[in-house]
PDB file of C-alpha atoms in Angstrom:
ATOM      1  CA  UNK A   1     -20.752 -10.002  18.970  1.00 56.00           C
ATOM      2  CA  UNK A   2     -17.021 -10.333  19.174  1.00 67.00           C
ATOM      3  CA  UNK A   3     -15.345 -12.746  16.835  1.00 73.00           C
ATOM      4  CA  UNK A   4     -11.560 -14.024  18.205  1.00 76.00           C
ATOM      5  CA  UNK A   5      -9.348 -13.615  14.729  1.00 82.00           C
ATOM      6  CA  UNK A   6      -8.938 -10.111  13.332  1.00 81.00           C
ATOM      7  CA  UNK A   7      -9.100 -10.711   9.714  1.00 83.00           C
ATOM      8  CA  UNK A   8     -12.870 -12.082  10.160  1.00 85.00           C
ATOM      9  CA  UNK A   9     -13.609  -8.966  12.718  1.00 83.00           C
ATOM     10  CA  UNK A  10     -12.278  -6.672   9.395  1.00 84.00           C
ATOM     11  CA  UNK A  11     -14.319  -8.844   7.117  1.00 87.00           C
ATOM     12  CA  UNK A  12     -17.551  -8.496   9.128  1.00 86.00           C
ATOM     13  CA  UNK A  13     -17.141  -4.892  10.214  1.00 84.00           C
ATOM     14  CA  UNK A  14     -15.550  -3.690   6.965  1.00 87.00           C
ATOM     15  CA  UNK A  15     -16.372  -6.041   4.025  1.00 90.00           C
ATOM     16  CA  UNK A  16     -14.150  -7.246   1.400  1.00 94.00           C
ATOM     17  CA  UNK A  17     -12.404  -4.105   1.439  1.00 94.00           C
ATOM     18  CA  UNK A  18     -11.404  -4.024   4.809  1.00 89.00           C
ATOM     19  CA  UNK A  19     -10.143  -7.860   4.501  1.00 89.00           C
ATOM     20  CA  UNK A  20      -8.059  -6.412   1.630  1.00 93.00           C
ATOM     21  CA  UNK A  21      -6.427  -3.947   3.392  1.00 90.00           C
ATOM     22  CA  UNK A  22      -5.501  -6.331   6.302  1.00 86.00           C
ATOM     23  CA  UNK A  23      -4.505  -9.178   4.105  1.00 89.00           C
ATOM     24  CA  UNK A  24      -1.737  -6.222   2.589  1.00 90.00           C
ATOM     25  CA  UNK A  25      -0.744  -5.336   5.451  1.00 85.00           C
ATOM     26  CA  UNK A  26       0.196  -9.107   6.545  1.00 85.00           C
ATOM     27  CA  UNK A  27       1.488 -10.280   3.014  1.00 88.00           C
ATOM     28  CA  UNK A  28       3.931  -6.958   3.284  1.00 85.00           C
ATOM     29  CA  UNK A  29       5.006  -7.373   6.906  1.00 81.00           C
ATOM     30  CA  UNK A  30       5.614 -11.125   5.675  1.00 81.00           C
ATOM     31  CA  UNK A  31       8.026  -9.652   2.858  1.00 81.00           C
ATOM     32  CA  UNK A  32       9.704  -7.554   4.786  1.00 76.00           C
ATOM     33  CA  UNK A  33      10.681 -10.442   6.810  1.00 76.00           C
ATOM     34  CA  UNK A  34      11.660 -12.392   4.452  1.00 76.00           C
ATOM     35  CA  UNK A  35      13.613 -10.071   2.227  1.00 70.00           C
ATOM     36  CA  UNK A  36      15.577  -8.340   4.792  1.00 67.00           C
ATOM     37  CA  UNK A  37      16.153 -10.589   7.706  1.00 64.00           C
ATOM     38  CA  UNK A  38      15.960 -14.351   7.019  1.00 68.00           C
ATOM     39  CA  UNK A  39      18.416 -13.744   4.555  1.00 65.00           C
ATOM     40  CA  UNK A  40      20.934 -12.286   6.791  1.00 60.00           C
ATOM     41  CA  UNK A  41      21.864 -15.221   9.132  1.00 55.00           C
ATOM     42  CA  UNK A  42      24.885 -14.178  10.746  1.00 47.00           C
ATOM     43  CA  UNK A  43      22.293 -11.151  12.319  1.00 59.00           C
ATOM     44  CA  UNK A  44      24.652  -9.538  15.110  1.00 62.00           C
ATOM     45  CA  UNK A  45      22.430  -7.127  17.152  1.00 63.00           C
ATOM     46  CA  UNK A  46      24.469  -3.282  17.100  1.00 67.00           C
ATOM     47  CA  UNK A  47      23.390  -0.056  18.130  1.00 68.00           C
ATOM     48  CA  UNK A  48      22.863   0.751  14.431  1.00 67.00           C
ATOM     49  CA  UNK A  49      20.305  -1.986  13.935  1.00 72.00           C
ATOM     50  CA  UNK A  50      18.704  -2.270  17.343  1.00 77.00           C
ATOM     51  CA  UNK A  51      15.549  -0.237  16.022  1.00 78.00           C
ATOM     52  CA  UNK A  52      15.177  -2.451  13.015  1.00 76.00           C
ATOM     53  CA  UNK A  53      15.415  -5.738  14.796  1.00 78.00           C
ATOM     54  CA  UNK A  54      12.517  -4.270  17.369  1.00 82.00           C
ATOM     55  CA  UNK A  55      10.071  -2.977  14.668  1.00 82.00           C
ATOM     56  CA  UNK A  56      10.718  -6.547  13.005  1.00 79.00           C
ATOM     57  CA  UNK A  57       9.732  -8.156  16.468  1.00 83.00           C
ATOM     58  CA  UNK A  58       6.723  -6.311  16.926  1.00 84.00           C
ATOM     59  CA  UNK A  59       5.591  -6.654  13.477  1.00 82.00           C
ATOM     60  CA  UNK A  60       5.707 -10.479  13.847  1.00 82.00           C
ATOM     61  CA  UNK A  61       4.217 -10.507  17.687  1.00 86.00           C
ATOM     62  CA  UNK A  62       1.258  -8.312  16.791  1.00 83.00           C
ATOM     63  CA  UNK A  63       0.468 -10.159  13.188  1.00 81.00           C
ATOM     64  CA  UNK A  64       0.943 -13.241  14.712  1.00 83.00           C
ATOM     65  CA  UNK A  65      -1.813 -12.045  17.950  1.00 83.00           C
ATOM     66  CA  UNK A  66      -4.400 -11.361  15.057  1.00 81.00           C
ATOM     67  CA  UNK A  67      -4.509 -14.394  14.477  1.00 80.00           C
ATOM     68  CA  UNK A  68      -5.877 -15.432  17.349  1.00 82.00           C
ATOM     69  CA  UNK A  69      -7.094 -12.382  18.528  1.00 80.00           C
ATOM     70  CA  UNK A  70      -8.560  -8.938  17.522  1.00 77.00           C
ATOM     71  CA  UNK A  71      -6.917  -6.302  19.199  1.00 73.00           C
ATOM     72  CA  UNK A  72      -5.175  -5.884  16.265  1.00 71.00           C
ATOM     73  CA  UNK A  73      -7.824  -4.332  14.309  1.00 69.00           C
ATOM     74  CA  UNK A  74     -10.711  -3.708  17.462  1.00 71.00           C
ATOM     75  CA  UNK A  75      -8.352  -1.285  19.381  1.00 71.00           C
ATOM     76  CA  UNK A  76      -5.878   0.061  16.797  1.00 75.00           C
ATOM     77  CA  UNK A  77      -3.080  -0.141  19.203  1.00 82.00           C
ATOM     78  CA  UNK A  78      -1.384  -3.148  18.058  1.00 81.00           C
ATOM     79  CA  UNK A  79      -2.097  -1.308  14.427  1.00 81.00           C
ATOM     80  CA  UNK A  80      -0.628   1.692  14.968  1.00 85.00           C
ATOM     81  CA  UNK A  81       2.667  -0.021  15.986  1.00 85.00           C
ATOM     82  CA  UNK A  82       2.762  -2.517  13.445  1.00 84.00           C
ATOM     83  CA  UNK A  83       2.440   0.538  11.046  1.00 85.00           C
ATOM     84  CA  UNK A  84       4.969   2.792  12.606  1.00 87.00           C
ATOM     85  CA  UNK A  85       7.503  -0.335  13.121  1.00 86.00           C
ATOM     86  CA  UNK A  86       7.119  -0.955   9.171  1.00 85.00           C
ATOM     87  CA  UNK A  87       8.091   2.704   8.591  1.00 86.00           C
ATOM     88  CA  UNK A  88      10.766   2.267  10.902  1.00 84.00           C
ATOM     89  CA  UNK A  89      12.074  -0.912   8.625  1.00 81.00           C
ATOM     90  CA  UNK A  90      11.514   0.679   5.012  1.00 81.00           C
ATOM     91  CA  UNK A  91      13.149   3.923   6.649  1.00 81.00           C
ATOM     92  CA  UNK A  92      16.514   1.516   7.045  1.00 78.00           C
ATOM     93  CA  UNK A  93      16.388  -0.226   3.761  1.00 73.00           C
ATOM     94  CA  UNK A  94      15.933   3.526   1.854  1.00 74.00           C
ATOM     95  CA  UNK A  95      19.247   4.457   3.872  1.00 73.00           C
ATOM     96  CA  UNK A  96      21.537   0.807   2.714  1.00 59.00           C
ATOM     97  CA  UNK A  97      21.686   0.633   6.716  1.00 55.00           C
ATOM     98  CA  UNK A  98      20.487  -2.794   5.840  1.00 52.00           C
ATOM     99  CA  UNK A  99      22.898  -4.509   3.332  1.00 51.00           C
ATOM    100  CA  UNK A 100      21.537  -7.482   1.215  1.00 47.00           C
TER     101      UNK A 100
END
């Protein structure tokens, strides 16, 4: 049967483990957040930060959809963005495109 939140649909496909890995994945999206863009509050969208802000967005949309749905972890779509938009954010921070 399908269940409607995706950290249940990891626990009952995938076991603790698989909870694990989706509970990191939230708690570091959440972090990334939080470190690098609620403490900027004068954020001025430029061509230089346009990615970041976007791979931000989608992080929050699609952890935000697992909660109520589970595309996020059912069709790996949502996933594989989520991922790649995180990479796209650490890939700023590594490069002080992102000041503090």
């Amino acid at each position: 049967n399908n269940v409607s939140n995706g950290s249940l649909y990891a626990l009952l496909c995938g076991g603790y483990p698989s909870l694990i890995s989706i509970i990191v994945v939230y708690l570091y999206s959440i972090y990334l957040f939080f470190t690098h863009f609620v403490k900027r509050r004068n954020f001025i969208l430029t061509n230089e930060n346009k990615f970041y802000v976007i791979s931000i967005t989608f992080c929050i949309f699609f952890m935000t959809r697992s909660l109520i749905e589970n595309s996020f972890t059912l069709f790996s779509i949502d996933f594989l963005i989520t991922i790649l938009s995180m990479f796209i954010v650490e890939s700023f921070i590594k490069n002080n495109k992102i000041i503090n």
